[in-house]
Amino acid sequence: MTNGISYILVISQGNKQDPPWKETVPNPESELEPSENQHEMVTPTVMEKWDSLQDYIERQHLSEFCDIEENMANVNKVIDIFFPDFKSITSIKLERIMALLRPDLFKKKKEDVLNIIQDEGFKILMQRQIVLSEEEAQTLCKEYKNEDYFENLIENMTSGPSLALVLLRDNGLQHWKKLIGPNTLEEAKECLPESLCVQFAMESLPINQLYGSVSLEAAEREIQYFFPPQNTLGLIKPHVTQEQREEIIDLIKEAGFEITQMKEVLLTEDQADKIYFKIKKRDFYKDVLEVLSE
C-alpha cells in the first residue's frame, strides 16, 4: 500500500442519480409451465437494487483493487485526515460570470486589470478579444440609453476591440459587482471610491470601464452568446503510455475544454486516411500508418 500512488475518493450520490441496479432473469425452472390454452409468456426482466457500493464493487469483482468505507463515523475520520478542508470546500458556492473590459481600458490597462482579477481569487476560464457591433454595444450599454453621451458611448464601444472574460469564483457575481462598483463614475466616487470604476476611470466617458453580468441567468446567456461552444477532434496516438494519456486528458480539461465524446479504437487505414488527408501523399505517411496500427 505504500509502494505507489493511491487514489482516494470522496463519493456522493447525486439527487437525480439512481442507485446502482443489476439486471437479473428469473430461473426458468421456477416458472409455471404454460397450459395448452395459454400463449408462452416472455420471461420478464427484474431489476434488483444493490445493497451498497461495497456490494456493487464485490459483484463487479473489483474488491481486491478498491477499499470502501461506508460507516459514517469512520468516513468522517478518514476525510479529516486526507481532506482537512473538505467541509469548507463543500460550502463554497462557485459562480460563473461574464465580464468585459471596454476598448479604452483594454488598450491602456489590460494587464493591470487582469492581475487584480486574479489577485481577487477569480479564475479566468475563457477570454477573447471582440469588436462589438452597434447592436451588441447597445445591448450591453442599455442602462445608459437615456444619457446625453449614449451615442458617443456606442461609437466608443464599436471603435476597437473589447476583452470579454468568463470568470469563476466563490460568490463570483456579488464579489465582481462590489469590486468594479456602480455604473457611473459619479456614483462610484460617492459610494465606492476604492472600486475599479474609480481606479480605472477614463477621461473619454463618465462610466464604469468594466462590465459585469447583472444576474447568473444573464451571465449564462452572455457566455453562450460571446463564447459559443465549438467542437474539435483530438487524437492521442498509440505510443503514449496510460500515465501520459491521463496527463494529456487532465491538461485538456484544465484548459477549459469539456470532453463530450471519447472512445478507444484501433484505426483502420481508411479511417486514418480521413484524419490525415493533408499528408496522405507524403513519403513518410506509411510510417504514420505503422505507428497508428500499433
XYZ file of C-alpha atoms in Angstrom:
294
model
C 0.000 0.000 0.000
C 2.998 2.325 0.410
C 4.908 1.450 -2.763
C 2.959 3.669 -5.170
C 0.212 6.229 -5.691
C -3.245 5.504 -4.264
C -6.396 7.346 -5.389
C -8.592 8.483 -2.505
C -12.154 9.450 -3.443
C -14.990 11.045 -1.507
C -18.103 9.755 -3.252
C -21.556 11.307 -3.053
C -24.770 10.134 -4.668
C -26.391 12.986 -6.587
C -30.031 13.873 -6.002
C -31.020 12.892 -9.542
C -28.830 9.835 -9.775
C -30.450 6.453 -9.292
C -28.685 3.854 -7.153
C -26.791 1.067 -8.908
C -29.033 -1.654 -10.313
C -28.411 -5.006 -11.844
C -30.428 -6.948 -14.347
C -31.479 -10.473 -13.443
C -33.557 -13.080 -15.192
C -35.725 -15.414 -13.111
C -34.844 -19.102 -13.106
C -36.939 -20.705 -15.861
C -37.277 -23.889 -13.772
C -39.232 -21.967 -11.180
C -41.751 -20.700 -13.743
C -45.057 -22.474 -14.251
C -45.345 -24.412 -17.483
C -47.948 -22.778 -19.756
C -51.068 -24.773 -20.370
C -52.208 -25.708 -23.849
C -54.656 -22.773 -23.888
C -52.057 -20.247 -22.827
C -49.567 -18.395 -25.024
C -45.975 -18.833 -23.946
C -45.022 -15.816 -21.884
C -41.812 -13.838 -22.335
C -39.579 -14.193 -19.300
C -39.647 -10.821 -17.535
C -36.540 -8.856 -16.637
C -36.302 -7.978 -12.949
C -34.326 -5.012 -11.683
C -32.641 -5.680 -8.355
C -31.256 -2.865 -6.236
C -27.711 -3.209 -4.890
C -27.491 -3.122 -1.106
C -24.445 -0.819 -1.077
C -21.469 0.437 -3.048
C -19.382 -2.301 -1.402
C -21.869 -4.902 -2.664
C -21.661 -3.454 -6.167
C -17.839 -3.456 -6.124
C -17.759 -7.090 -4.989
C -20.192 -8.235 -7.664
C -18.071 -6.475 -10.290
C -15.026 -8.406 -8.940
C -13.223 -5.171 -8.067
C -12.933 -5.579 -4.311
C -9.249 -6.604 -4.475
C -8.475 -3.260 -6.136
C -10.706 -0.974 -4.106
C -11.462 -0.482 -0.400
C -14.787 1.098 0.552
C -15.582 2.701 3.916
C -19.294 3.262 4.483
C -19.511 3.627 8.280
C -20.204 7.354 8.695
C -18.083 7.750 11.829
C -15.091 6.181 10.114
C -15.784 8.088 6.884
C -15.618 11.419 8.726
C -12.349 10.428 10.439
C -10.738 9.437 7.140
C -11.965 12.604 5.398
C -10.487 14.734 8.208
C -7.122 13.006 7.665
C -6.898 13.182 3.873
C -9.121 16.218 3.146
C -8.834 18.566 6.151
C -10.507 21.412 4.204
C -13.358 19.245 2.942
C -16.142 20.925 4.955
C -15.132 24.410 3.892
C -14.674 23.324 0.273
C -18.150 21.788 0.039
C -19.716 25.018 1.327
C -18.139 27.070 -1.487
C -20.649 28.438 -3.991
C -18.745 28.746 -7.265
C -20.360 31.091 -9.773
C -19.507 31.714 -13.421
C -19.959 35.229 -14.764
C -19.067 37.260 -17.832
C -17.002 40.420 -17.572
C -15.897 42.876 -20.225
C -13.129 45.476 -20.475
C -14.277 48.313 -22.707
C -11.966 49.348 -25.599
C -10.135 52.241 -23.879
C -9.410 50.225 -20.760
C -8.390 47.153 -22.752
C -5.960 49.227 -24.815
C -4.303 51.073 -21.915
C -4.592 48.985 -18.724
C -5.343 45.366 -19.690
C -2.548 43.700 -17.705
C -3.216 45.755 -14.568
C -6.869 44.743 -14.588
C -6.128 41.054 -15.233
C -3.650 40.993 -12.339
C -6.271 42.447 -9.976
C -8.864 39.944 -11.190
C -6.562 37.034 -10.352
C -5.456 38.588 -7.041
C -9.139 38.769 -6.074
C -9.437 34.998 -6.414
C -11.136 34.819 -9.798
C -10.124 32.115 -12.245
C -10.177 33.235 -15.875
C -11.853 30.330 -17.675
C -12.030 31.915 -21.138
C -11.127 35.192 -22.786
C -11.382 36.667 -26.257
C -10.988 39.997 -27.997
C -14.109 41.145 -29.791
C -15.106 44.231 -31.764
C -18.750 44.785 -30.876
C -21.372 45.528 -33.478
C -23.621 48.541 -32.872
C -26.482 46.255 -31.844
C -24.272 44.340 -29.378
C -22.942 47.593 -27.907
C -26.471 48.936 -27.437
C -27.479 45.740 -25.627
C -24.511 45.868 -23.248
C -24.946 49.619 -22.641
C -28.745 49.781 -22.355
C -28.596 51.239 -18.817
C -27.066 54.391 -20.329
C -29.712 54.757 -23.050
C -31.233 57.964 -21.666
C -27.890 59.696 -21.073
C -26.663 62.536 -23.282
C -23.432 60.674 -24.026
C -25.121 57.463 -25.214
C -24.254 57.982 -28.898
C -20.620 58.739 -28.014
C -20.578 55.615 -25.832
C -21.814 53.376 -28.680
C -19.253 54.935 -31.005
C -16.529 54.257 -28.435
C -17.670 50.669 -27.810
C -17.505 49.836 -31.524
C -14.244 51.694 -32.208
C -11.900 48.837 -31.304
C -11.600 45.514 -29.514
C -13.063 44.885 -26.080
C -11.905 41.972 -23.930
C -14.624 39.515 -22.911
C -13.866 37.234 -19.966
C -15.538 34.268 -18.310
C -14.679 34.349 -14.602
C -15.166 31.766 -11.860
C -15.103 32.401 -8.121
C -16.881 31.654 -4.884
C -19.864 34.049 -4.757
C -18.485 35.463 -8.003
C -21.464 37.587 -9.054
C -21.696 39.737 -5.916
C -17.930 39.948 -5.478
C -17.487 41.236 -9.036
C -20.245 43.826 -8.609
C -18.628 45.126 -5.430
C -15.152 45.044 -6.981
C -15.998 47.094 -10.092
C -18.502 49.422 -8.421
C -21.546 51.294 -9.818
C -22.273 52.016 -13.479
C -21.277 55.687 -13.410
C -18.110 57.353 -12.204
C -20.021 59.982 -10.226
C -21.899 57.368 -8.205
C -18.753 55.266 -7.706
C -16.793 58.216 -6.291
C -19.609 58.833 -3.817
C -20.396 55.241 -2.779
C -17.313 53.086 -3.548
C -14.242 55.292 -4.057
C -11.960 52.228 -3.821
C -13.740 50.425 -6.698
C -12.174 49.633 -10.070
C -14.608 52.090 -11.648
C -12.779 54.946 -9.895
C -9.339 53.378 -10.146
C -9.539 52.908 -13.926
C -11.648 55.937 -14.860
C -11.056 57.295 -18.372
C -11.499 60.894 -19.446
C -13.389 59.856 -22.582
C -16.609 58.784 -20.805
C -18.045 59.172 -17.256
C -18.938 55.478 -16.968
C -17.552 52.272 -15.484
C -14.934 50.924 -17.891
C -15.749 47.381 -16.723
C -18.946 45.468 -17.360
C -20.380 42.568 -15.390
C -23.422 40.334 -15.709
C -26.425 41.574 -13.727
C -27.514 38.046 -12.739
C -26.373 34.443 -13.055
C -29.086 33.828 -15.629
C -27.890 36.791 -17.688
C -24.310 35.551 -17.293
C -25.142 32.193 -18.860
C -26.931 33.865 -21.780
C -23.995 36.217 -22.364
C -21.433 33.421 -22.122
C -23.362 31.330 -24.633
C -23.505 34.325 -26.970
C -19.912 35.527 -26.752
C -18.364 32.082 -26.257
C -20.477 29.731 -28.388
C -19.476 26.076 -27.919
C -17.362 24.654 -30.733
C -16.449 21.033 -31.350
C -12.999 19.848 -32.340
C -11.414 16.422 -32.630
C -8.344 15.268 -30.755
C -6.465 12.002 -31.196
C -3.995 10.571 -28.675
C -1.647 8.257 -30.540
C -0.913 4.631 -29.569
C 2.687 5.087 -28.392
C 1.520 7.310 -25.492
C 1.561 5.465 -22.151
C -1.529 5.203 -19.950
C 0.012 7.665 -17.482
C 0.786 10.152 -20.259
C -2.710 9.736 -21.645
C -4.260 10.635 -18.279
C -1.950 13.646 -18.041
C -2.988 14.816 -21.533
C -6.684 14.468 -20.664
C -6.150 16.423 -17.420
C -4.396 19.205 -19.350
C -7.276 19.339 -21.839
C -9.797 19.775 -19.006
C -7.638 22.319 -17.177
C -7.542 24.391 -20.368
C -11.333 24.759 -20.148
C -12.358 22.085 -22.633
C -15.203 19.663 -21.963
C -14.767 16.151 -23.317
C -18.192 15.307 -24.768
C -17.329 12.025 -26.506
C -14.398 9.664 -26.066
C -13.616 6.194 -27.385
C -10.696 3.834 -27.844
C -10.305 2.493 -31.358
C -7.752 0.670 -33.477
C -7.767 2.855 -36.579
C -8.158 1.262 -39.979
C -6.188 2.643 -42.910
C -9.403 4.135 -44.324
C -10.110 5.997 -41.059
C -6.531 7.208 -40.860
C -6.760 8.493 -44.447
C -9.752 10.655 -43.485
C -7.972 12.138 -40.461
C -4.579 12.650 -42.089
C -5.753 13.507 -45.614
C -3.395 16.508 -45.761
C -0.304 14.308 -45.520
C -1.666 11.198 -47.204
C 0.564 11.615 -50.267
C 3.743 12.420 -48.349
C 6.615 9.911 -48.317
C 6.540 9.470 -44.526
C 2.801 8.686 -44.397
C 3.432 4.921 -44.347
C 5.377 5.446 -41.097
C 2.382 7.293 -39.649
C 0.129 4.358 -40.514
C 2.574 1.967 -38.882
C 2.501 3.963 -35.642
C -1.312 4.127 -35.662
C -1.642 0.389 -36.254
C 0.292 -0.477 -33.091
